[in-house]
Amino acid sequence: MTSHSSSLRAPLGLALVSLLVFGLLYAIAVAGLGGLLFPRTATGSLIEREGRVVGSALAAQPFADARYFQPRPSAAAYDPMALAGSNQARSNPDLRQRIADARVAVAAREGISPEAVPGDLLTQSGSGIDPHISPEGARVQIARVARARGLDADQVGQLVARHTEGPQLGLFGQPRVNVLVLNLALDALSRAVAAQAQ
C-alpha cells in the first residue's frame, strides 16, 4: 500500500502544480499583463457616454432608426453570446435568395439601384457581429441619414471620411468604418447643429 501511494504522489503533485501554475497563475498573469498593456481592449473596448456604456467598438449592434447608419446583417442577431456566421455555401439557394432579397431591400431603403449596393451590406460576417462596414457601405447611406436628420449631405459625408479607418498597421485589411462610433459622432453633430440654430 505504501509503494502504491508513493507511486501516485508524483503524478498527483504534477497535476496539482500544473493546475495551479497553468490554470490559475498563468491566467492571472496574462489577464493582468493584458490589462496593463491594453487597458481599453482588455475591458471589451466599451464606449461610454455620460457615464453610461452604450456599446463596444468591437461588436455591432442594430440601428432601426432611419437617422442612423446601418451595420452589416448578422446571422447571430447581433448577440455577442451567439457568435456565428450563416455557414451557408455560395451554392446554397437559400443564401442566394437571402442576398437577392437584401439587395432589393437595401436599394429601396437607400434610394439607389440594386447594382450599386455594396456587398458588405448584403453578407453576414463570420462572427455575426462585425462592427465595421466598408467606406462604400457608409457612403450609400449618407443621403438617407442626412435627409432623416435634416443635415447637409456634405457634412455627413465629411463625418464619414473622418471616421474611415485605414488598414491595420497600414498593411492589414481594408479601409473600414465603425458603425457605432460613426453614429455617436452623428448624434454629436446633430446636437451641435441644433445648438447653432438656436
mmCIF file of C-alpha atoms in Angstrom:
data_model
loop_
_atom_site.group_PDB
_atom_site.id
_atom_site.type_symbol
_atom_site.label_atom_id
_atom_site.label_comp_id
_atom_site.label_asym_id
_atom_site.label_seq_id
_atom_site.Cartn_x
_atom_site.Cartn_y
_atom_site.Cartn_z
ATOM 1 C CA MET A 1 0.000 0.000 0.000
ATOM 2 C CA THR A 2 2.883 2.364 0.776
ATOM 3 C CA SER A 3 4.522 1.782 -2.614
ATOM 4 C CA HIS A 4 1.155 2.336 -4.328
ATOM 5 C CA SER A 5 0.537 5.683 -2.561
ATOM 6 C CA SER A 6 4.123 6.798 -3.239
ATOM 7 C CA SER A 7 3.689 5.992 -6.930
ATOM 8 C CA LEU A 8 0.561 8.203 -7.012
ATOM 9 C CA ARG A 9 2.213 11.095 -5.176
ATOM 10 C CA ALA A 10 4.341 12.240 -8.138
ATOM 11 C CA PRO A 11 1.561 12.322 -10.786
ATOM 12 C CA LEU A 12 -0.905 13.944 -8.369
ATOM 13 C CA GLY A 13 1.711 16.521 -7.362
ATOM 14 C CA LEU A 14 2.442 17.267 -11.010
ATOM 15 C CA ALA A 15 -1.277 17.586 -11.753
ATOM 16 C CA LEU A 16 -1.781 19.965 -8.802
ATOM 17 C CA VAL A 17 1.242 22.121 -9.695
ATOM 18 C CA SER A 18 0.182 22.191 -13.372
ATOM 19 C CA LEU A 19 -3.345 23.184 -12.401
ATOM 20 C CA LEU A 20 -2.160 25.985 -10.131
ATOM 21 C CA VAL A 21 0.606 27.285 -12.393
ATOM 22 C CA PHE A 22 -1.050 26.967 -15.814
ATOM 23 C CA GLY A 23 -4.696 27.062 -14.819
ATOM 24 C CA LEU A 24 -4.588 29.882 -12.283
ATOM 25 C CA LEU A 25 -1.303 31.790 -12.079
ATOM 26 C CA TYR A 26 -0.743 31.910 -15.849
ATOM 27 C CA ALA A 27 -4.313 33.144 -16.453
ATOM 28 C CA ILE A 28 -3.967 35.840 -13.778
ATOM 29 C CA ALA A 29 -0.582 36.927 -15.148
ATOM 30 C CA VAL A 30 -1.804 37.128 -18.762
ATOM 31 C CA ALA A 31 -5.015 38.967 -17.792
ATOM 32 C CA GLY A 32 -3.012 41.392 -15.629
ATOM 33 C CA LEU A 33 -0.430 41.991 -18.356
ATOM 34 C CA GLY A 34 -3.172 42.488 -20.942
ATOM 35 C CA GLY A 35 -4.880 44.974 -18.634
ATOM 36 C CA LEU A 36 -1.631 46.917 -18.210
ATOM 37 C CA LEU A 37 -0.578 46.944 -21.866
ATOM 38 C CA PHE A 38 -4.033 47.231 -23.478
ATOM 39 C CA PRO A 39 -6.428 48.565 -20.826
ATOM 40 C CA ARG A 40 -9.191 49.607 -23.241
ATOM 41 C CA THR A 41 -9.194 46.395 -25.284
ATOM 42 C CA ALA A 42 -8.888 44.167 -22.206
ATOM 43 C CA THR A 43 -12.182 45.537 -20.900
ATOM 44 C CA GLY A 44 -14.023 44.988 -24.181
ATOM 45 C CA SER A 45 -13.377 48.370 -25.837
ATOM 46 C CA LEU A 46 -16.512 49.675 -24.173
ATOM 47 C CA ILE A 47 -17.791 53.073 -25.257
ATOM 48 C CA GLU A 48 -19.317 55.313 -22.607
ATOM 49 C CA ARG A 49 -21.409 58.441 -22.978
ATOM 50 C CA GLU A 50 -22.446 60.496 -19.948
ATOM 51 C CA GLY A 51 -21.303 57.748 -17.562
ATOM 52 C CA ARG A 52 -23.300 55.035 -19.327
ATOM 53 C CA VAL A 53 -21.990 52.195 -21.507
ATOM 54 C CA VAL A 54 -23.618 52.469 -24.942
ATOM 55 C CA GLY A 55 -21.798 49.601 -26.645
ATOM 56 C CA SER A 56 -18.463 48.174 -27.656
ATOM 57 C CA ALA A 57 -16.230 49.247 -30.520
ATOM 58 C CA LEU A 58 -15.681 45.524 -31.153
ATOM 59 C CA ALA A 59 -19.315 44.423 -31.596
ATOM 60 C CA ALA A 60 -22.030 45.546 -33.982
ATOM 61 C CA GLN A 61 -25.448 46.463 -32.746
ATOM 62 C CA PRO A 62 -28.632 47.033 -34.717
ATOM 63 C CA PHE A 63 -29.926 50.520 -35.536
ATOM 64 C CA ALA A 64 -33.530 50.531 -36.700
ATOM 65 C CA ASP A 65 -33.993 54.309 -36.986
ATOM 66 C CA ALA A 66 -33.512 55.881 -40.451
ATOM 67 C CA ARG A 67 -31.401 58.606 -38.785
ATOM 68 C CA TYR A 68 -28.566 56.106 -38.236
ATOM 69 C CA PHE A 69 -26.097 54.227 -40.406
ATOM 70 C CA GLN A 70 -26.891 50.523 -40.591
ATOM 71 C CA PRO A 71 -24.335 47.756 -39.894
ATOM 72 C CA ARG A 72 -23.825 44.547 -41.820
ATOM 73 C CA PRO A 73 -26.527 41.893 -41.500
ATOM 74 C CA SER A 74 -25.971 39.467 -38.617
ATOM 75 C CA ALA A 75 -26.539 35.715 -38.552
ATOM 76 C CA ALA A 76 -26.317 35.936 -34.745
ATOM 77 C CA ALA A 77 -28.997 38.647 -34.387
ATOM 78 C CA TYR A 78 -26.188 40.932 -33.083
ATOM 79 C CA ASP A 79 -25.911 38.766 -29.946
ATOM 80 C CA PRO A 80 -22.252 38.613 -28.783
ATOM 81 C CA MET A 81 -23.036 35.431 -26.851
ATOM 82 C CA ALA A 82 -24.133 33.669 -30.056
ATOM 83 C CA LEU A 83 -21.283 34.487 -32.423
ATOM 84 C CA ALA A 84 -21.868 32.789 -35.742
ATOM 85 C CA GLY A 85 -21.887 33.186 -39.462
ATOM 86 C CA SER A 86 -24.597 31.638 -41.597
ATOM 87 C CA ASN A 87 -22.274 28.766 -42.656
ATOM 88 C CA GLN A 88 -24.116 28.613 -45.972
ATOM 89 C CA ALA A 89 -22.066 27.815 -49.070
ATOM 90 C CA ARG A 90 -22.188 30.096 -52.106
ATOM 91 C CA SER A 91 -24.015 27.340 -53.946
ATOM 92 C CA ASN A 92 -26.816 27.276 -51.351
ATOM 93 C CA PRO A 93 -30.051 28.540 -52.958
ATOM 94 C CA ASP A 94 -31.256 29.913 -49.606
ATOM 95 C CA LEU A 95 -28.145 32.107 -49.360
ATOM 96 C CA ARG A 96 -28.601 33.360 -52.914
ATOM 97 C CA GLN A 97 -32.246 34.189 -52.216
ATOM 98 C CA ARG A 98 -31.419 35.961 -48.946
ATOM 99 C CA ILE A 99 -28.781 38.086 -50.692
ATOM 100 C CA ALA A 100 -31.174 38.899 -53.551
ATOM 101 C CA ASP A 101 -33.877 39.928 -51.060
ATOM 102 C CA ALA A 102 -31.387 42.000 -49.064
ATOM 103 C CA ARG A 103 -30.164 43.703 -52.248
ATOM 104 C CA VAL A 104 -33.704 44.803 -53.118
ATOM 105 C CA ALA A 105 -34.420 45.946 -49.533
ATOM 106 C CA VAL A 106 -31.181 47.940 -49.173
ATOM 107 C CA ALA A 107 -31.602 49.531 -52.604
ATOM 108 C CA ALA A 108 -35.147 50.613 -51.701
ATOM 109 C CA ARG A 109 -34.052 51.912 -48.283
ATOM 110 C CA GLU A 110 -31.165 53.936 -49.713
ATOM 111 C CA GLY A 111 -32.853 55.014 -52.962
ATOM 112 C CA ILE A 112 -30.143 53.516 -55.167
ATOM 113 C CA SER A 113 -30.086 50.886 -57.895
ATOM 114 C CA PRO A 114 -29.700 47.264 -56.741
ATOM 115 C CA GLU A 115 -26.397 47.025 -58.626
ATOM 116 C CA ALA A 116 -24.985 49.903 -56.542
ATOM 117 C CA VAL A 117 -25.438 48.109 -53.209
ATOM 118 C CA PRO A 118 -22.014 47.202 -51.725
ATOM 119 C CA GLY A 119 -21.542 43.526 -50.932
ATOM 120 C CA ASP A 120 -20.843 44.056 -47.237
ATOM 121 C CA LEU A 121 -24.393 45.407 -46.725
ATOM 122 C CA LEU A 122 -25.721 42.111 -48.112
ATOM 123 C CA THR A 123 -23.495 39.491 -46.499
ATOM 124 C CA GLN A 124 -23.003 38.447 -42.906
ATOM 125 C CA SER A 125 -19.552 38.393 -41.368
ATOM 126 C CA GLY A 126 -18.042 35.208 -39.987
ATOM 127 C CA SER A 127 -18.561 36.377 -36.405
ATOM 128 C CA GLY A 128 -22.036 37.777 -36.980
ATOM 129 C CA ILE A 129 -21.163 40.960 -35.076
ATOM 130 C CA ASP A 130 -18.530 42.702 -37.219
ATOM 131 C CA PRO A 131 -18.718 46.365 -36.118
ATOM 132 C CA HIS A 132 -17.368 47.745 -39.408
ATOM 133 C CA ILE A 133 -18.720 48.432 -42.861
ATOM 134 C CA SER A 134 -16.782 49.494 -45.924
ATOM 135 C CA PRO A 135 -16.486 53.194 -46.780
ATOM 136 C CA GLU A 136 -18.689 52.427 -49.807
ATOM 137 C CA GLY A 137 -21.268 50.855 -47.484
ATOM 138 C CA ALA A 138 -21.298 54.067 -45.455
ATOM 139 C CA ARG A 139 -21.363 56.387 -48.476
ATOM 140 C CA VAL A 140 -24.526 54.851 -49.954
ATOM 141 C CA GLN A 141 -26.291 55.630 -46.654
ATOM 142 C CA ILE A 142 -25.263 59.311 -46.447
ATOM 143 C CA ALA A 143 -28.237 60.741 -48.376
ATOM 144 C CA ARG A 144 -30.812 58.851 -46.278
ATOM 145 C CA VAL A 145 -29.184 59.740 -42.957
ATOM 146 C CA ALA A 146 -28.764 63.407 -43.900
ATOM 147 C CA ARG A 147 -32.372 63.639 -45.081
ATOM 148 C CA ALA A 148 -33.737 61.928 -41.946
ATOM 149 C CA ARG A 149 -31.770 64.300 -39.685
ATOM 150 C CA GLY A 150 -32.248 67.452 -41.720
ATOM 151 C CA LEU A 151 -28.481 67.790 -42.174
ATOM 152 C CA ASP A 152 -26.432 68.746 -45.194
ATOM 153 C CA ALA A 153 -25.225 65.631 -47.035
ATOM 154 C CA ASP A 154 -21.736 67.158 -47.365
ATOM 155 C CA GLN A 155 -21.480 67.474 -43.572
ATOM 156 C CA VAL A 156 -22.441 63.833 -43.125
ATOM 157 C CA GLY A 157 -20.024 62.824 -45.898
ATOM 158 C CA GLN A 158 -17.178 64.660 -44.160
ATOM 159 C CA LEU A 159 -18.076 62.858 -40.940
ATOM 160 C CA VAL A 160 -17.853 59.504 -42.738
ATOM 161 C CA ALA A 161 -14.470 60.482 -44.213
ATOM 162 C CA ARG A 162 -13.138 61.470 -40.757
ATOM 163 C CA HIS A 163 -14.266 58.141 -39.288
ATOM 164 C CA THR A 164 -12.867 55.952 -42.051
ATOM 165 C CA GLU A 165 -10.037 53.858 -40.609
ATOM 166 C CA GLY A 166 -7.176 52.685 -42.806
ATOM 167 C CA PRO A 167 -5.743 49.166 -42.880
ATOM 168 C CA GLN A 168 -4.373 47.984 -39.537
ATOM 169 C CA LEU A 169 -0.735 48.976 -39.159
ATOM 170 C CA GLY A 170 -1.057 50.381 -42.678
ATOM 171 C CA LEU A 171 -0.916 46.847 -44.109
ATOM 172 C CA PHE A 172 -3.649 44.505 -42.938
ATOM 173 C CA GLY A 173 -7.246 44.570 -44.080
ATOM 174 C CA GLN A 174 -9.245 47.149 -45.958
ATOM 175 C CA PRO A 175 -10.389 50.659 -45.049
ATOM 176 C CA ARG A 176 -13.434 50.448 -42.798
ATOM 177 C CA VAL A 177 -15.914 52.489 -40.788
ATOM 178 C CA ASN A 178 -17.016 51.563 -37.259
ATOM 179 C CA VAL A 179 -20.798 51.997 -37.374
ATOM 180 C CA LEU A 180 -21.339 52.635 -33.644
ATOM 181 C CA VAL A 181 -18.550 55.210 -33.439
ATOM 182 C CA LEU A 182 -19.873 56.926 -36.579
ATOM 183 C CA ASN A 183 -23.440 57.007 -35.237
ATOM 184 C CA LEU A 184 -22.287 58.512 -31.937
ATOM 185 C CA ALA A 185 -20.377 61.185 -33.849
ATOM 186 C CA LEU A 186 -23.504 61.766 -35.915
ATOM 187 C CA ASP A 187 -25.545 62.362 -32.746
ATOM 188 C CA ALA A 188 -22.923 64.867 -31.588
ATOM 189 C CA LEU A 189 -23.034 66.647 -34.956
ATOM 190 C CA SER A 190 -26.838 66.855 -34.825
ATOM 191 C CA ARG A 191 -26.691 68.360 -31.318
ATOM 192 C CA ALA A 192 -24.066 70.901 -32.431
ATOM 193 C CA VAL A 193 -26.126 71.926 -35.474
ATOM 194 C CA ALA A 194 -29.269 72.237 -33.349
ATOM 195 C CA ALA A 195 -27.410 74.365 -30.781
ATOM 196 C CA GLN A 196 -26.132 76.694 -33.533
ATOM 197 C CA ALA A 197 -29.644 77.084 -34.902
ATOM 198 C CA GLN A 198 -30.971 78.334 -31.534
#
